[in-house]
Short mmCIF file of C-alpha atoms in Angstrom, two decimals:
data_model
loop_
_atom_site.label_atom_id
_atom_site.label_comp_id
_atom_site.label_asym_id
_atom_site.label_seq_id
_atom_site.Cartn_x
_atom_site.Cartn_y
_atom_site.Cartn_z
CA UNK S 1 29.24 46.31 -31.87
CA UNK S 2 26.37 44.67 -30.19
CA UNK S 3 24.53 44.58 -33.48
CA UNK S 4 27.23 42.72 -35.05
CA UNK S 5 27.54 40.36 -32.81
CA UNK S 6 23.57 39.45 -33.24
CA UNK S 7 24.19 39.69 -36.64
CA UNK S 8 27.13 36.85 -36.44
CA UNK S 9 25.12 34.69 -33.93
CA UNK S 10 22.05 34.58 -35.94
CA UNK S 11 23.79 34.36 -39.06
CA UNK S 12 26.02 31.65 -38.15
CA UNK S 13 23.36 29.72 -36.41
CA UNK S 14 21.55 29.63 -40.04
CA UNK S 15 24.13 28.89 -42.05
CA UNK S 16 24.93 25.70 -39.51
CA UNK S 17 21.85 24.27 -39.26
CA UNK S 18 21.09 24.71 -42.99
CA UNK S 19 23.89 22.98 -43.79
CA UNK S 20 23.66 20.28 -40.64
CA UNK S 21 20.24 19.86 -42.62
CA UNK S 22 21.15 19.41 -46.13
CA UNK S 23 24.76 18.50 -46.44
CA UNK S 24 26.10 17.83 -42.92
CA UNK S 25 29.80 16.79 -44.17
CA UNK S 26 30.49 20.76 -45.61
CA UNK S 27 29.87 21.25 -41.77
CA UNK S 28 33.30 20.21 -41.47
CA UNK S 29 35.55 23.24 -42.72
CA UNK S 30 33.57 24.96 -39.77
CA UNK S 31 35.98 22.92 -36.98
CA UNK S 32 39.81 23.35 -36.66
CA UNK S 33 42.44 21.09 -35.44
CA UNK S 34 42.08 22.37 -31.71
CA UNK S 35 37.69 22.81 -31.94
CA UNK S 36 35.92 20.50 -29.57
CA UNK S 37 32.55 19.40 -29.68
CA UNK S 38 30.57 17.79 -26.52
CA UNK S 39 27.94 16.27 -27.96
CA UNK S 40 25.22 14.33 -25.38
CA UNK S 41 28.04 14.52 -22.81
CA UNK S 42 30.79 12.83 -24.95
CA UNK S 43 33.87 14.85 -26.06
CA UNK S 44 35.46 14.76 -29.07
CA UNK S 45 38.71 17.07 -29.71
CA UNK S 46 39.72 18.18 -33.32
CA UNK S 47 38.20 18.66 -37.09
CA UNK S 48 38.85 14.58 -38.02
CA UNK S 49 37.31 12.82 -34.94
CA UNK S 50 34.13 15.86 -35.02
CA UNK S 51 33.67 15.00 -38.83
CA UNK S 52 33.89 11.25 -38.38
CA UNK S 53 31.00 11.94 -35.22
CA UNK S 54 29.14 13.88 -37.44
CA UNK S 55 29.14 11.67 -40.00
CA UNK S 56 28.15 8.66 -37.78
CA UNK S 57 25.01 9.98 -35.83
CA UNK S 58 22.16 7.87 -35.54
CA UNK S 59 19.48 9.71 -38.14
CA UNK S 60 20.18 11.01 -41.67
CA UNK S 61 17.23 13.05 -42.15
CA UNK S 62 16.76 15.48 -39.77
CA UNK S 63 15.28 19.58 -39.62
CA UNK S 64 16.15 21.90 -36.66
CA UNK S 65 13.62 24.93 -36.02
CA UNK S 66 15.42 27.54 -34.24
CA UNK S 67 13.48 29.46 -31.07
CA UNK S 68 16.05 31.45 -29.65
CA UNK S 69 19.78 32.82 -30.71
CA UNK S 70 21.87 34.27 -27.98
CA UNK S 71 25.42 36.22 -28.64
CA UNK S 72 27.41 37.83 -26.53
CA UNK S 73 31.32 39.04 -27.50
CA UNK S 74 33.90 37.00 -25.65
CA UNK S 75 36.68 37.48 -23.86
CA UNK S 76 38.80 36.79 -26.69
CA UNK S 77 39.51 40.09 -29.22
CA UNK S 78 36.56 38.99 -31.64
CA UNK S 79 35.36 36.73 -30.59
CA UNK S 80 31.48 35.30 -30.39
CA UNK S 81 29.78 33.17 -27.92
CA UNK S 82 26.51 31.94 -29.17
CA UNK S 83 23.55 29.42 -27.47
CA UNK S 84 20.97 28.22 -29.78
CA UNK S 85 17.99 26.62 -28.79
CA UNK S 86 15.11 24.97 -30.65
CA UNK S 87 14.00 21.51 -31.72
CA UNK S 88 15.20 18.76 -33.70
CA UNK S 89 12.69 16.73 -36.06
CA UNK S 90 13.77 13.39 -36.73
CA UNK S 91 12.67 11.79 -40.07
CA UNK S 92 9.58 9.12 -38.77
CA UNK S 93 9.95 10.27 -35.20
CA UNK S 94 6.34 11.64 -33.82
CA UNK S 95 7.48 14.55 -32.03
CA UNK S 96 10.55 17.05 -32.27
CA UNK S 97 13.28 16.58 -29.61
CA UNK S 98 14.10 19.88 -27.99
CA UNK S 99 17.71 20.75 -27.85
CA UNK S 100 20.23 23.79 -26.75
CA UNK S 101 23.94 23.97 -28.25
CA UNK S 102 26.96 26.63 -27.68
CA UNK S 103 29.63 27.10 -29.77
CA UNK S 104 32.59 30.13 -29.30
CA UNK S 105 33.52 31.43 -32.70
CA UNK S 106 36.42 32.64 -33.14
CA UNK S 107 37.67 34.90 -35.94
CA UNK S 108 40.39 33.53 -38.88
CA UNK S 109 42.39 35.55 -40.74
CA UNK S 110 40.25 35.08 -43.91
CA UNK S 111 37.85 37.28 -41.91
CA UNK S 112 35.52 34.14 -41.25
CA UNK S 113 34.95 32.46 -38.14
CA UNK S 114 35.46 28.60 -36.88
CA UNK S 115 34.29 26.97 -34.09
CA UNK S 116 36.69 26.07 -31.09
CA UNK S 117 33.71 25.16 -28.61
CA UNK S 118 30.54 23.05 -29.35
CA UNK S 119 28.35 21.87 -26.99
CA UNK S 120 25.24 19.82 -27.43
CA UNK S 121 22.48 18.44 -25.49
CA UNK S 122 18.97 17.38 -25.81
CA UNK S 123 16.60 18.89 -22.75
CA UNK S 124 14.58 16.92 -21.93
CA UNK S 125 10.81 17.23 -20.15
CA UNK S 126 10.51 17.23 -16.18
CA UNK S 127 8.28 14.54 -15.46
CA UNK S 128 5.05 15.29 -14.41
CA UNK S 129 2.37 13.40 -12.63
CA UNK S 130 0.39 12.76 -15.78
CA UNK S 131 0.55 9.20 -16.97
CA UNK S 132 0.31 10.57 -20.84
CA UNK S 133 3.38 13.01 -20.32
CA UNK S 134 5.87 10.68 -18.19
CA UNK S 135 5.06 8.21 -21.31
CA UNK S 136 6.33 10.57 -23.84
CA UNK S 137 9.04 11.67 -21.51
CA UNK S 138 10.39 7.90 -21.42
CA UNK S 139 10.08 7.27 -24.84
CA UNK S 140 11.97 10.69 -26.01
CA UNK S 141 14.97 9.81 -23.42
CA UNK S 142 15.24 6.31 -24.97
CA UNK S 143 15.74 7.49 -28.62
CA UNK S 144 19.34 9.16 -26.80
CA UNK S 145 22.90 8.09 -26.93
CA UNK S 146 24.02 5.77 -24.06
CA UNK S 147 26.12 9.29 -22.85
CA UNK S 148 22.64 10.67 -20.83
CA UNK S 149 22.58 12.77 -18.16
CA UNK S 150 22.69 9.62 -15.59
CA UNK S 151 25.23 8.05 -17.65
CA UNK S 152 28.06 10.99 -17.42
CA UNK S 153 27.52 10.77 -13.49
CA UNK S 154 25.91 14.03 -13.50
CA UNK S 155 22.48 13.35 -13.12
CA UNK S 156 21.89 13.11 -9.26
CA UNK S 157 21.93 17.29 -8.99
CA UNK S 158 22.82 19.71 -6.72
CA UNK S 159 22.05 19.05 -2.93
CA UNK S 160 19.74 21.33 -2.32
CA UNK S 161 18.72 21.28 1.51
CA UNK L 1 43.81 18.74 -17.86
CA UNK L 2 40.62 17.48 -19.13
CA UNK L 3 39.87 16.08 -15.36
CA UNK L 4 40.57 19.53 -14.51
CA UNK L 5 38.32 21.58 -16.59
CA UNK L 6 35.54 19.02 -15.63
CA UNK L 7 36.21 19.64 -12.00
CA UNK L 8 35.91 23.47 -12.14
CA UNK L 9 33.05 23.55 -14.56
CA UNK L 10 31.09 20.80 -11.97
CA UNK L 11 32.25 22.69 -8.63
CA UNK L 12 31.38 26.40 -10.53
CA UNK L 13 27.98 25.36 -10.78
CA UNK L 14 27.11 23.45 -7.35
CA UNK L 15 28.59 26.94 -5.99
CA UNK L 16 26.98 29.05 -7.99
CA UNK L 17 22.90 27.51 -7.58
CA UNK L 18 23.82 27.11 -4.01
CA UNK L 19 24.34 30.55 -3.58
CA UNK L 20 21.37 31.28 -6.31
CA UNK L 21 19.24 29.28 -3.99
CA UNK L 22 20.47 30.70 -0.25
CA UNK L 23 22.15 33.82 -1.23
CA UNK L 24 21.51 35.49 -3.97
CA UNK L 25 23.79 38.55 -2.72
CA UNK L 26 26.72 36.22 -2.84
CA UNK L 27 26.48 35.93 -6.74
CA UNK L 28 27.60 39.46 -7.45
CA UNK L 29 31.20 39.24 -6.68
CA UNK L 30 31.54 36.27 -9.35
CA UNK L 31 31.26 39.19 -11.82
CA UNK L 32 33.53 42.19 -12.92
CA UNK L 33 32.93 44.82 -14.82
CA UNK L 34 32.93 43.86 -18.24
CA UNK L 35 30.98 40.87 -17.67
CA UNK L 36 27.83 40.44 -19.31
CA UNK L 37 24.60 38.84 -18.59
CA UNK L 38 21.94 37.35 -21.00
CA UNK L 39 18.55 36.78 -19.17
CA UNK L 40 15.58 35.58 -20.81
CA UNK L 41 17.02 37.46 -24.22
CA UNK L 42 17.70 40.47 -22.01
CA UNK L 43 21.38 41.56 -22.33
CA UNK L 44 22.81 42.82 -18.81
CA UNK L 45 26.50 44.57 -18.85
CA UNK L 46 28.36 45.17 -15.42
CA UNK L 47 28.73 43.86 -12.39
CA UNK L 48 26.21 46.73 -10.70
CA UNK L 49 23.51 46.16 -13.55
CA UNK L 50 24.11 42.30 -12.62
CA UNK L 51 23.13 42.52 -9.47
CA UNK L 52 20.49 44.63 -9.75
CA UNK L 53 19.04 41.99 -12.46
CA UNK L 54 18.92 39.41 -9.71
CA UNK L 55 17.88 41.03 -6.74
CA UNK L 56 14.56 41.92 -8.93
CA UNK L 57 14.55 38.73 -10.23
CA UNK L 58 10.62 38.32 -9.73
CA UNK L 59 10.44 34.86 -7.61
CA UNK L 60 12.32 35.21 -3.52
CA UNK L 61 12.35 31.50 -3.42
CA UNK L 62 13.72 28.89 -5.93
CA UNK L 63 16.02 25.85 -6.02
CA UNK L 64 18.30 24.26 -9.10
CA UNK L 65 18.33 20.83 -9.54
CA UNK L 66 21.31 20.38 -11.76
CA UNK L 67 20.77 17.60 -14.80
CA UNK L 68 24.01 17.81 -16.96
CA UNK L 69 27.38 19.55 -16.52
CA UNK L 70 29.21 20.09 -20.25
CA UNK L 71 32.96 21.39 -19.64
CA UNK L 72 35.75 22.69 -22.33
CA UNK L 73 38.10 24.50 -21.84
CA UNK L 74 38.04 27.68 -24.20
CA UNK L 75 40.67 29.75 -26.56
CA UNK L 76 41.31 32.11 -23.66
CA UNK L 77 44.31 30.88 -21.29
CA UNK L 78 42.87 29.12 -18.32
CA UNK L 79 39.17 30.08 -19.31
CA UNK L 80 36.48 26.79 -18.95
CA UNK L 81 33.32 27.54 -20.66
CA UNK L 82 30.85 25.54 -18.80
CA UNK L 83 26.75 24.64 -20.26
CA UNK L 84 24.53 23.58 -17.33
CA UNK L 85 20.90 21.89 -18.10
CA UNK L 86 18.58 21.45 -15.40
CA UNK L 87 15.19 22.01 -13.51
CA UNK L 88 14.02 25.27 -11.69
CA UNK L 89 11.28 25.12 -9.08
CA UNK L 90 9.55 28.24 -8.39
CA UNK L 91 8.00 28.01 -4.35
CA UNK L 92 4.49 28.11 -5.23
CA UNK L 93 4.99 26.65 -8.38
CA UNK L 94 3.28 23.29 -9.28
CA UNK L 95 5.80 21.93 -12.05
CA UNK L 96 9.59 23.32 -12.43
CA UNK L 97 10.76 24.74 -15.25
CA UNK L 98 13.52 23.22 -17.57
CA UNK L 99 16.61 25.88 -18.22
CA UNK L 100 20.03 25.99 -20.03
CA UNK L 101 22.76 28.24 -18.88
CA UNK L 102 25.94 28.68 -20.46
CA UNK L 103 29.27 30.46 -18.19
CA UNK L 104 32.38 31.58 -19.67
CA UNK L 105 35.00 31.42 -17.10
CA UNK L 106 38.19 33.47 -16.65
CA UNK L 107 40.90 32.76 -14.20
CA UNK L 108 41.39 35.65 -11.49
CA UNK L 109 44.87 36.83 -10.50
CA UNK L 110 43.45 35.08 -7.08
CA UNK L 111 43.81 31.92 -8.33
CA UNK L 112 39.56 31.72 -8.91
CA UNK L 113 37.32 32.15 -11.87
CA UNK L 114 34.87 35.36 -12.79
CA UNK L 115 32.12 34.88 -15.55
CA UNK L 116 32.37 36.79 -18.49
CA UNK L 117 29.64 35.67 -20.17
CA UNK L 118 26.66 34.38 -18.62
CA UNK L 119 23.46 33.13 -21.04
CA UNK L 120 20.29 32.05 -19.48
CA UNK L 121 17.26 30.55 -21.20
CA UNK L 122 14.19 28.38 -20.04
CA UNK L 123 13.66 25.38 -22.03
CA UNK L 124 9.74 25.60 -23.05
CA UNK L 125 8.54 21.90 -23.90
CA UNK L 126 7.27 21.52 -27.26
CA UNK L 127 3.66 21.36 -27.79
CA UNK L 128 2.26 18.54 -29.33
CA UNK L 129 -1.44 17.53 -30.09
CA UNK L 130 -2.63 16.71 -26.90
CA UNK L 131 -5.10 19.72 -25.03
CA UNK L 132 -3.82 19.06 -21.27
CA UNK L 133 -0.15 19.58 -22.93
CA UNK L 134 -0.82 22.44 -24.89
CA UNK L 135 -2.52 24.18 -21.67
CA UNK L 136 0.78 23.13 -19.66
CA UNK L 137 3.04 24.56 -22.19
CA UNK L 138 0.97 28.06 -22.14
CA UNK L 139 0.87 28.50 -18.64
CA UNK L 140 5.10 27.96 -18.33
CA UNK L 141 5.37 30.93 -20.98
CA UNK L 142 2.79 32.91 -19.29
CA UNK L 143 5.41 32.96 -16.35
CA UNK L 144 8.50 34.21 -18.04
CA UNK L 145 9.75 37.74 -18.35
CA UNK L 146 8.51 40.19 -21.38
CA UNK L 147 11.97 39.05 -23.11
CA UNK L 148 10.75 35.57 -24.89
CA UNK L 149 11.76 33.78 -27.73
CA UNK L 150 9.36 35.89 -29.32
CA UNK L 151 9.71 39.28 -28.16
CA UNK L 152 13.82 39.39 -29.33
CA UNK L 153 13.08 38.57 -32.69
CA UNK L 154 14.41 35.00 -33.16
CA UNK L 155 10.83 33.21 -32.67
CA UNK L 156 10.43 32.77 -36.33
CA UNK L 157 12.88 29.90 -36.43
CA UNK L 158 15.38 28.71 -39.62
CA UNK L 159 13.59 28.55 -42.64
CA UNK L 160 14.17 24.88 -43.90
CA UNK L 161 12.15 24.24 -47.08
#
């Protein structure tokens, strides 16, 4: 059981960035009328408005290198919750962004899975006091969507006394 | 609805790294027993093996500062899976360390949530050319747990030709 549900994580997280790399439109049989993706804090809700976002991001060329795969069964009977980090290399970009997305699988009756929940976001560095680092920090957070972590009012963190 | 889900997900996790940060005891009843933990790559069932994972966590002193809350709510009736980003400072520590965490949230019979699935990763920057980065980078992985990227298997990253 816990084997196969490595076995779906990794697998799945292959097969999706394979195809997000070479031919990101057949991502779309992946989503489902009721799938959401959050992607850099926006939400988008169902298989036509996730294609059209897909379709629309900011870079055509692009490779992911995966670091880690996390899976864990869900609550729901089959189900697969799966976090995914690595980093993203943009085509004439110096330096690969490094990202972490989630996505709950759930199983269809074709004995495949689709993806109900998708969320995205770039992590960014912690700025440091090194001139050279806080440079490339700035830089990386202005090649983001206007939907950053100050923009979606949740970027003033905890209160932490 | 959507106000909703964005409401528990944001309130779950000021609660939760406030009682991470003061209290570490206090996390254990947010579990049951058929929760499950992933920490560092290191898969944790049960409430009991929960808590013993975090009382042996090996820092006594840490605070969350929270950078993005992502909220959805999932397949399972009520359930809000939640994907925190964020900084981790370490007392003693010179820098913080960037992590993701993902929650799956059920509803209780109480009229509250319990996590069912619980994934935790640090967010390693990505080394690039420069030495003083490089020796940054190192240090941060010389501070996690046996369980890196590595060590489960999944360092090797997608192939993309």
């Amino acid at each position: 059981m816990e084997e196969q549900v490595e076995m779906v994580g990794r697998a799945f997280a292959d097969h999706y960035y394979n195809l997000f790399d070479h031919d990101r439109n057949a991502l779309v049989p992946l989503y489902q009328p009721a799938s959401m993706l959050t992607f850099e804090g926006q939400k988008i809700l169902g298989v036509d408005e996730i294609s059209a976002k897909l379709s629309q991001l900011p870079f055509d060329q692009c490779r992911h290198v995966i670091s880690t795969v996390d899976s864990q069964p869900s609550a729901l009977a089959g189900g697969v919750v799966v976090v995914v980090s690595g980093s993203l290399q943009l085509h004439g970009e110096d330096h690969p962004l490094r990202f972490s997305q989630m996505f709950h699988l759930i199983p269809t009756e074709q004995g495949s899975y689709f993806v109900q929940n998708d969320i995205f976001r770039l992590n960014y560095s912690v700025p440091n006091p090194s001139p050279g680092r806080q440079a490339t920090t700035r830089s990386h957070r202005g090649n983001s969507s206007s939907s950053s972590s100050t923009a979606d009012g949740f970027g003033t963190g905890t209160p932490c006394p």
